[in-house]
GROMACS .gro file of C-alpha atoms in nm:
model
  370
    1MET     CA    1   0.000   0.000   0.000
    2GLN     CA    2   0.268   0.243  -0.113
    3THR     CA    3   0.227   0.578  -0.286
    4GLU     CA    4   0.446   0.876  -0.361
    5LEU     CA    5   0.330   1.036  -0.034
    6SER     CA    6   0.406   0.730   0.179
    7ARG     CA    7   0.754   0.708   0.029
    8LYS     CA    8   0.810   1.079   0.099
    9LEU     CA    9   0.721   1.025   0.465
   10GLY     CA   10   0.917   0.699   0.491
   11ILE     CA   11   0.622   0.481   0.589
   12GLU     CA   12   0.543   0.133   0.463
   13HIS     CA   13   0.171   0.179   0.412
   14ALA     CA   14  -0.019   0.493   0.306
   15VAL     CA   15  -0.253   0.454   0.602
   16PHE     CA   16  -0.289   0.756   0.829
   17GLY     CA   17  -0.453   0.671   1.160
   18PHE     CA   18  -0.623   0.943   1.364
   19THR     CA   19  -0.677   0.855   1.729
   20PRO     CA   20  -0.709   1.022   2.071
   21PHE     CA   21  -0.500   0.744   2.227
   22PRO     CA   22  -0.117   0.762   2.232
   23ALA     CA   23  -0.088   0.382   2.250
   24VAL     CA   24  -0.293   0.346   1.932
   25ALA     CA   25  -0.096   0.617   1.750
   26ALA     CA   26   0.233   0.450   1.843
   27ALA     CA   27   0.105   0.109   1.733
   28ILE     CA   28  -0.012   0.250   1.398
   29SER     CA   29   0.333   0.392   1.331
   30ARG     CA   30   0.506   0.070   1.441
   31ALA     CA   31   0.281  -0.128   1.206
   32GLY     CA   32   0.406   0.076   0.911
   33GLY     CA   33   0.135   0.339   0.896
   34PHE     CA   34   0.134   0.698   1.020
   35GLY     CA   35  -0.011   0.757   1.367
   36VAL     CA   36  -0.178   1.094   1.427
   37LEU     CA   37  -0.261   1.187   1.786
   38GLY     CA   38  -0.574   1.396   1.837
   39ALA     CA   39  -0.498   1.689   2.066
   40VAL     CA   40  -0.845   1.834   2.124
   41ARG     CA   41  -0.888   1.675   2.467
   42TYR     CA   42  -0.562   1.819   2.602
   43THR     CA   43  -0.642   2.145   2.778
   44ALA     CA   44  -0.330   2.133   2.998
   45PRO     CA   45   0.005   2.158   2.814
   46GLY     CA   46   0.165   1.926   3.068
   47ASP     CA   47  -0.076   1.644   2.982
   48LEU     CA   48   0.003   1.672   2.612
   49LYS     CA   49   0.376   1.678   2.687
   50ARG     CA   50   0.344   1.364   2.898
   51ASP     CA   51   0.164   1.174   2.621
   52LEU     CA   52   0.395   1.298   2.346
   53ASP     CA   53   0.690   1.182   2.557
   54TRP     CA   54   0.528   0.839   2.572
   55LEU     CA   55   0.436   0.834   2.202
   56ASP     CA   56   0.784   0.938   2.095
   57ALA     CA   57   0.938   0.664   2.310
   58HIS     CA   58   0.704   0.392   2.180
   59ALA     CA   59   0.668   0.471   1.808
   60GLY     CA   60   0.975   0.265   1.727
   61GLY     CA   61   1.151   0.557   1.563
   62ARG     CA   62   0.871   0.579   1.305
   63PRO     CA   63   0.709   0.911   1.203
   64TYR     CA   64   0.393   1.041   1.367
   65GLY     CA   65   0.183   1.357   1.371
   66LEU     CA   66  -0.062   1.570   1.566
   67ASP     CA   67  -0.421   1.674   1.491
   68VAL     CA   68  -0.545   2.002   1.638
   69VAL     CA   69  -0.872   2.195   1.610
   70MET     CA   70  -0.825   2.558   1.517
   71PRO     CA   71  -1.149   2.733   1.413
   72ALA     CA   72  -1.142   2.914   1.081
   73LYS     CA   73  -1.288   3.226   1.248
   74LYS     CA   74  -1.140   3.382   1.560
   75VAL     CA   75  -1.336   3.588   1.811
   76GLU     CA   76  -1.115   3.824   2.010
   77GLY     CA   77  -1.161   3.896   2.378
   78VAL     CA   78  -1.425   3.634   2.451
   79THR     CA   79  -1.364   3.403   2.747
   80GLU     CA   80  -1.518   3.066   2.824
   81ALA     CA   81  -1.723   3.234   3.100
   82ASP     CA   82  -1.860   3.482   2.846
   83VAL     CA   83  -1.970   3.197   2.622
   84GLU     CA   84  -2.122   3.003   2.914
   85ALA     CA   85  -2.337   3.308   2.997
   86MET     CA   86  -2.496   3.289   2.651
   87ILE     CA   87  -2.655   2.948   2.717
   88PRO     CA   88  -3.033   2.982   2.770
   89GLU     CA   89  -3.184   2.846   3.090
   90GLU     CA   90  -3.433   2.647   2.882
   91HIS     CA   91  -3.149   2.438   2.742
   92ARG     CA   92  -2.989   2.387   3.082
   93ARG     CA   93  -3.325   2.267   3.215
   94PHE     CA   94  -3.361   2.026   2.921
   95VAL     CA   95  -3.024   1.870   3.006
   96ARG     CA   96  -3.117   1.836   3.375
   97ASP     CA   97  -3.454   1.682   3.294
   98THR     CA   98  -3.313   1.436   3.042
   99LEU     CA   99  -3.042   1.315   3.280
  100ALA     CA  100  -3.295   1.286   3.564
  101ALA     CA  101  -3.529   1.082   3.343
  102TYR     CA  102  -3.255   0.821   3.301
  103GLY     CA  103  -3.134   0.835   3.661
  104VAL     CA  104  -2.785   0.961   3.574
  105PRO     CA  105  -2.594   1.030   3.901
  106GLU     CA  106  -2.418   1.358   3.969
  107LEU     CA  107  -2.039   1.381   3.959
  108ALA     CA  108  -1.869   1.371   4.297
  109GLU     CA  109  -1.831   1.705   4.471
  110GLY     CA  110  -1.532   1.889   4.327
  111GLU     CA  111  -1.496   1.647   4.035
  112ALA     CA  112  -1.443   1.831   3.709
  113SER     CA  113  -1.599   1.737   3.379
  114GLY     CA  114  -1.364   1.510   3.186
  115TRP     CA  115  -1.442   1.667   2.850
  116ARG     CA  116  -1.449   2.039   2.780
  117ILE     CA  117  -1.497   2.234   2.462
  118THR     CA  118  -1.199   2.456   2.547
  119GLY     CA  119  -0.987   2.235   2.325
  120TRP     CA  120  -1.172   2.388   2.032
  121MET     CA  121  -1.052   2.740   2.111
  122GLU     CA  122  -0.764   2.878   1.907
  123GLN     CA  123  -0.560   2.992   2.204
  124VAL     CA  124  -0.567   2.637   2.345
  125ALA     CA  125  -0.458   2.490   2.012
  126ARG     CA  126  -0.169   2.736   2.001
  127THR     CA  127  -0.044   2.622   2.340
  128GLN     CA  128  -0.066   2.264   2.210
  129LEU     CA  129   0.153   2.362   1.916
  130ASP     CA  130   0.406   2.526   2.149
  131VAL     CA  131   0.445   2.183   2.307
  132ALA     CA  132   0.424   1.973   1.990
  133PHE     CA  133   0.688   2.161   1.795
  134ASP     CA  134   0.945   2.051   2.052
  135TYR     CA  135   0.893   1.695   1.921
  136PRO     CA  136   0.987   1.546   1.582
  137ILE     CA  137   0.630   1.547   1.446
  138ARG     CA  138   0.614   1.513   1.067
  139LEU     CA  139   0.254   1.620   1.013
  140LEU     CA  140   0.018   1.878   1.159
  141ALA     CA  141  -0.349   1.828   1.071
  142ASN     CA  142  -0.637   2.066   1.138
  143ALA     CA  143  -0.997   1.949   1.154
  144LEU     CA  144  -1.170   2.287   1.116
  145GLY     CA  145  -1.038   2.441   0.796
  146SER     CA  146  -0.694   2.575   0.715
  147PRO     CA  147  -0.479   2.677   1.013
  148PRO     CA  148  -0.383   3.046   1.034
  149ALA     CA  149  -0.107   3.152   0.795
  150ASP     CA  150   0.149   3.197   1.074
  151VAL     CA  151   0.086   2.840   1.194
  152VAL     CA  152   0.136   2.701   0.843
  153ALA     CA  153   0.461   2.900   0.813
  154ARG     CA  154   0.577   2.784   1.155
  155ALA     CA  155   0.517   2.421   1.059
  156HIS     CA  156   0.694   2.457   0.724
  157ASP     CA  157   0.993   2.618   0.896
  158ARG     CA  158   1.025   2.291   1.091
  159ASP     CA  159   0.979   2.072   0.782
  160VAL     CA  160   0.638   1.965   0.910
  161LEU     CA  161   0.371   1.896   0.649
  162VAL     CA  162   0.028   2.052   0.706
  163ALA     CA  163  -0.299   1.873   0.633
  164ALA     CA  164  -0.655   1.999   0.651
  165LEU     CA  165  -0.989   1.820   0.626
  166ALA     CA  166  -1.236   1.917   0.355
  167GLY     CA  167  -1.595   1.817   0.286
  168SER     CA  168  -1.620   1.977  -0.057
  169ALA     CA  169  -1.402   2.070  -0.353
  170ARG     CA  170  -1.458   2.437  -0.269
  171HIS     CA  171  -1.314   2.388   0.078
  172ALA     CA  172  -1.023   2.192  -0.068
  173ARG     CA  173  -0.931   2.472  -0.309
  174LYS     CA  174  -0.926   2.716  -0.016
  175HIS     CA  175  -0.681   2.484   0.161
  176GLN     CA  176  -0.460   2.478  -0.147
  177GLU     CA  177  -0.462   2.859  -0.165
  178ALA     CA  178  -0.363   2.870   0.204
  179GLY     CA  179  -0.049   2.665   0.137
  180ILE     CA  180  -0.171   2.335   0.279
  181ASP     CA  181   0.038   2.031   0.178
  182ILE     CA  182  -0.222   1.751   0.206
  183VAL     CA  183  -0.602   1.760   0.178
  184VAL     CA  184  -0.810   1.502   0.362
  185ALA     CA  185  -1.131   1.439   0.166
  186GLN     CA  186  -1.370   1.352   0.448
  187GLY     CA  187  -1.692   1.201   0.322
  188TYR     CA  188  -2.039   1.186   0.467
  189GLU     CA  189  -1.979   0.836   0.609
  190ALA     CA  190  -1.703   0.950   0.844
  191GLY     CA  191  -1.723   0.976   1.220
  192GLY     CA  192  -1.720   1.321   1.376
  193HIS     CA  193  -1.784   1.640   1.184
  194THR     CA  194  -1.879   1.568   0.824
  195GLY     CA  195  -2.036   1.734   0.525
  196GLU     CA  196  -2.307   1.615   0.289
  197ILE     CA  197  -2.103   1.444   0.014
  198ALA     CA  198  -2.018   1.073   0.018
  199THR     CA  199  -1.657   0.956  -0.001
  200MET     CA  200  -1.697   0.786  -0.341
  201VAL     CA  201  -1.813   1.115  -0.495
  202LEU     CA  202  -1.601   1.354  -0.287
  203THR     CA  203  -1.258   1.195  -0.329
  204PRO     CA  204  -1.222   1.229  -0.710
  205GLU     CA  205  -1.377   1.577  -0.698
  206ILE     CA  206  -1.111   1.694  -0.453
  207VAL     CA  207  -0.831   1.507  -0.633
  208ASP     CA  208  -0.919   1.698  -0.951
  209ALA     CA  209  -0.970   2.028  -0.768
  210VAL     CA  210  -0.629   2.045  -0.596
  211ASP     CA  211  -0.405   1.851  -0.835
  212PRO     CA  212  -0.108   1.802  -0.786
  213LEU     CA  213  -0.154   1.817  -0.405
  214PRO     CA  214  -0.183   1.471  -0.246
  215VAL     CA  215  -0.527   1.377  -0.118
  216LEU     CA  216  -0.619   1.130   0.157
  217ALA     CA  217  -0.960   0.962   0.138
  218ALA     CA  218  -1.158   0.948   0.462
  219GLY     CA  219  -1.501   0.825   0.561
  220GLY     CA  220  -1.636   0.472   0.573
  221ILE     CA  221  -1.299   0.310   0.503
  222GLY     CA  222  -1.194   0.008   0.706
  223SER     CA  223  -1.093  -0.270   0.468
  224GLY     CA  224  -0.814  -0.333   0.220
  225ARG     CA  225  -1.052  -0.334  -0.076
  226GLN     CA  226  -1.165   0.015   0.026
  227VAL     CA  227  -0.802   0.129   0.040
  228ALA     CA  228  -0.758  -0.004  -0.314
  229ALA     CA  229  -1.075   0.180  -0.419
  230ALA     CA  230  -0.940   0.504  -0.269
  231PHE     CA  231  -0.620   0.466  -0.471
  232THR     CA  232  -0.815   0.412  -0.792
  233LEU     CA  233  -1.008   0.732  -0.717
  234GLY     CA  234  -0.677   0.919  -0.712
  235ALA     CA  235  -0.606   0.936  -0.338
  236GLN     CA  236  -0.247   0.891  -0.223
  237GLY     CA  237  -0.353   0.742   0.107
  238VAL     CA  238  -0.639   0.689   0.348
  239TRP     CA  239  -0.726   0.861   0.674
  240LEU     CA  240  -0.883   0.617   0.921
  241GLY     CA  241  -1.027   0.704   1.261
  242SER     CA  242  -1.324   0.497   1.371
  243ILE     CA  243  -1.167   0.158   1.301
  244TRP     CA  244  -0.918   0.203   1.587
  245LEU     CA  245  -1.183   0.256   1.859
  246THR     CA  246  -1.226  -0.117   1.920
  247THR     CA  247  -0.858  -0.209   1.906
  248THR     CA  248  -0.701  -0.362   2.214
  249GLU     CA  249  -0.469  -0.062   2.247
  250ALA     CA  250  -0.760   0.185   2.267
  251ASP     CA  251  -0.847   0.314   2.613
  252LEU     CA  252  -1.219   0.390   2.604
  253HIS     CA  253  -1.254   0.331   2.982
  254SER     CA  254  -1.599   0.188   2.909
  255PRO     CA  255  -1.674  -0.181   2.853
  256ALA     CA  256  -2.035  -0.084   2.787
  257LEU     CA  257  -1.936   0.153   2.506
  258THR     CA  258  -1.707  -0.109   2.353
  259ARG     CA  259  -1.998  -0.357   2.357
  260LYS     CA  260  -2.224  -0.104   2.186
  261LEU     CA  261  -1.967  -0.037   1.915
  262LEU     CA  262  -1.910  -0.408   1.848
  263ALA     CA  263  -2.286  -0.469   1.826
  264ALA     CA  264  -2.369  -0.168   1.606
  265GLY     CA  265  -2.446  -0.194   1.237
  266SER     CA  266  -2.358   0.058   0.968
  267GLY     CA  267  -2.709   0.203   0.999
  268ASP     CA  268  -2.677   0.270   1.372
  269THR     CA  269  -2.508   0.610   1.341
  270VAL     CA  270  -2.658   0.953   1.291
  271ARG     CA  271  -2.532   1.300   1.199
  272SER     CA  272  -2.640   1.505   1.497
  273ARG     CA  273  -2.555   1.845   1.645
  274ALA     CA  274  -2.605   1.705   1.997
  275LEU     CA  275  -2.235   1.694   2.087
  276THR     CA  276  -2.082   2.017   1.955
  277GLY     CA  277  -2.349   2.216   1.773
  278LYS     CA  278  -2.216   2.115   1.431
  279PRO     CA  279  -2.332   1.801   1.247
  280ALA     CA  280  -2.114   1.515   1.370
  281ARG     CA  281  -2.165   1.146   1.294
  282GLN     CA  282  -2.195   0.940   1.611
  283LEU     CA  283  -2.373   0.639   1.753
  284ARG     CA  284  -2.745   0.695   1.755
  285THR     CA  285  -2.864   0.689   2.115
  286GLU     CA  286  -3.157   0.807   2.319
  287TRP     CA  287  -2.943   1.115   2.394
  288THR     CA  288  -2.910   1.209   2.025
  289ASP     CA  289  -3.279   1.127   1.971
  290ALA     CA  290  -3.374   1.365   2.253
  291TRP     CA  291  -3.177   1.650   2.099
  292ASP     CA  292  -3.304   1.582   1.749
  293ASP     CA  293  -3.669   1.561   1.863
  294PRO     CA  294  -3.866   1.861   1.726
  295ALA     CA  295  -4.047   1.877   2.061
  296GLY     CA  296  -3.719   1.968   2.236
  297PRO     CA  297  -3.545   2.305   2.249
  298GLY     CA  298  -3.304   2.214   1.968
  299THR     CA  299  -2.927   2.234   1.977
  300LEU     CA  300  -2.725   2.551   2.019
  301PRO     CA  301  -2.455   2.671   1.777
  302MET     CA  302  -2.093   2.583   1.837
  303PRO     CA  303  -1.934   2.629   2.093
  304LEU     CA  304  -2.243   2.679   2.312
  305GLN     CA  305  -2.370   2.323   2.268
  306GLY     CA  306  -2.038   2.171   2.363
  307LEU     CA  307  -2.016   2.376   2.681
  308LEU     CA  308  -2.378   2.297   2.764
  309VAL     CA  309  -2.342   1.919   2.743
  310ALA     CA  310  -1.983   1.875   2.864
  311GLU     CA  311  -2.068   1.774   3.220
  312ALA     CA  312  -2.364   1.566   3.105
  313VAL     CA  313  -2.147   1.369   2.862
  314SER     CA  314  -1.893   1.308   3.138
  315ARG     CA  315  -2.164   1.179   3.372
  316ILE     CA  316  -2.311   0.951   3.105
  317GLN     CA  317  -1.967   0.809   3.029
  318LYS     CA  318  -1.855   0.772   3.391
  319TYR     CA  319  -2.166   0.583   3.499
  320GLU     CA  320  -2.205   0.400   3.165
  321VAL     CA  321  -2.573   0.486   3.122
  322GLU     CA  322  -2.616   0.263   2.818
  323PRO     CA  323  -2.929   0.417   2.657
  324LEU     CA  324  -2.750   0.754   2.644
  325LEU     CA  325  -2.394   0.629   2.596
  326GLY     CA  326  -2.236   0.707   2.259
  327THR     CA  327  -1.930   0.836   2.079
  328PRO     CA  328  -1.838   0.987   1.743
  329VAL     CA  329  -1.799   0.698   1.499
  330GLY     CA  330  -1.842   0.645   1.127
  331GLN     CA  331  -2.060   0.406   0.930
  332ILE     CA  332  -1.766   0.163   0.918
  333VAL     CA  333  -1.876   0.064   1.270
  334GLY     CA  334  -2.069  -0.219   1.104
  335ARG     CA  335  -1.736  -0.391   1.026
  336MET     CA  336  -1.605  -0.345   1.381
  337THR     CA  337  -1.735  -0.676   1.517
  338ALA     CA  338  -1.443  -0.794   1.733
  339GLU     CA  339  -1.164  -0.645   1.938
  340ARG     CA  340  -0.834  -0.671   1.748
  341SER     CA  341  -0.486  -0.532   1.792
  342VAL     CA  342  -0.370  -0.250   1.567
  343GLN     CA  343  -0.131  -0.495   1.400
  344GLU     CA  344  -0.421  -0.732   1.328
  345VAL     CA  345  -0.612  -0.445   1.166
  346PHE     CA  346  -0.311  -0.375   0.945
  347ASP     CA  347  -0.273  -0.742   0.856
  348ASP     CA  348  -0.637  -0.745   0.748
  349LEU     CA  349  -0.593  -0.424   0.548
  350THR     CA  350  -0.286  -0.551   0.362
  351ARG     CA  351  -0.440  -0.891   0.285
  352GLY     CA  352  -0.760  -0.728   0.164
  353PHE     CA  353  -0.565  -0.480  -0.047
  354GLU     CA  354  -0.365  -0.756  -0.217
  355LYS     CA  355  -0.680  -0.957  -0.289
  356ALA     CA  356  -0.853  -0.650  -0.431
  357VAL     CA  357  -0.562  -0.571  -0.664
  358ASP     CA  358  -0.552  -0.935  -0.780
  359ARG     CA  359  -0.928  -0.924  -0.841
  360ILE     CA  360  -0.897  -0.607  -1.049
  361ASN     CA  361  -0.621  -0.768  -1.255
  362ARG     CA  362  -0.834  -1.077  -1.315
  363ILE     CA  363  -1.137  -0.871  -1.416
  364ALA     CA  364  -0.918  -0.671  -1.654
  365GLY     CA  365  -0.761  -0.988  -1.795
  366ARG     CA  366  -0.419  -0.912  -1.652
  367SER     CA  367  -0.387  -1.206  -1.413
  368GLY     CA  368  -0.034  -1.245  -1.282
  369GLN     CA  369   0.078  -0.895  -1.383
  370PRO     CA  370   0.193  -0.642  -1.121
   0.00000   0.00000   0.00000
């Protein structure tokens, strides 16, 4: 699974693995792919430094990268407290009532929410970069548009490639104009924030729009035959996220959530604004149903929704309240039927890729040719 981009980065397989878990990122790199650690949950620079120390020591000398979230638009002089004050009481009451209806216990006195939206603020992402640039990262990816011009320049000064996710050819062209090195074509099937265009349609559109920039295909990919399909669409690699959630190296801290992921089919996800205020594909749960119900108050725009539900999400996760328990995940969840190691996932990808290439050769009457 080699391409010009994988050879440039010195990796065996053109498989880029996004994950919030350092152990998974390290295992992806050791397996011959390119591990990318998601930084959004790190609000304290010391925590990110600790995990990058660990990742650097366990990646086997292989390259790895970091994914940050820097909003395309910056609002000056607004604090988290200012944003919190904008949340209507009606929405706060809806959260309280929904949690009470399912008997979700309160957090212990003094216990902070484990997930905060502050990781989506530009100033937090900049402190993450101050830490990350002290490490030999080879790639910086941004999930919310092109990073600011000074960040792109700072990365390039350190010989770090910059990638940005795009859900349309128009977005991809803006990334190219901003000096981005790699565009991730993230289709509708993907977990997390997604647009309206499916991967099969989106990938060739973006490949044509930004040629000769390399493009990674993302969304609904979790098998070797899908990697082969991405290559035939013009992608120079694939960007996989959801498939790693049920690996043995992942640290979900929730046996109940792992069970739900392993039992889910490809139709058991939904694009909902319930988590952040922007459409994000996640497991469909009674929590997402409540927020998407027209009888409810409706979700708030980003970042208000994320601040509103942060403590609630932490309580649901801590106490494993299964009807409400979910996570961002793509439609590929239907193939995630057993816990496997990262290496086993790669073995499956490479075997499936080889079989797909052989099948294409047979169909084309080129059996036995490379």
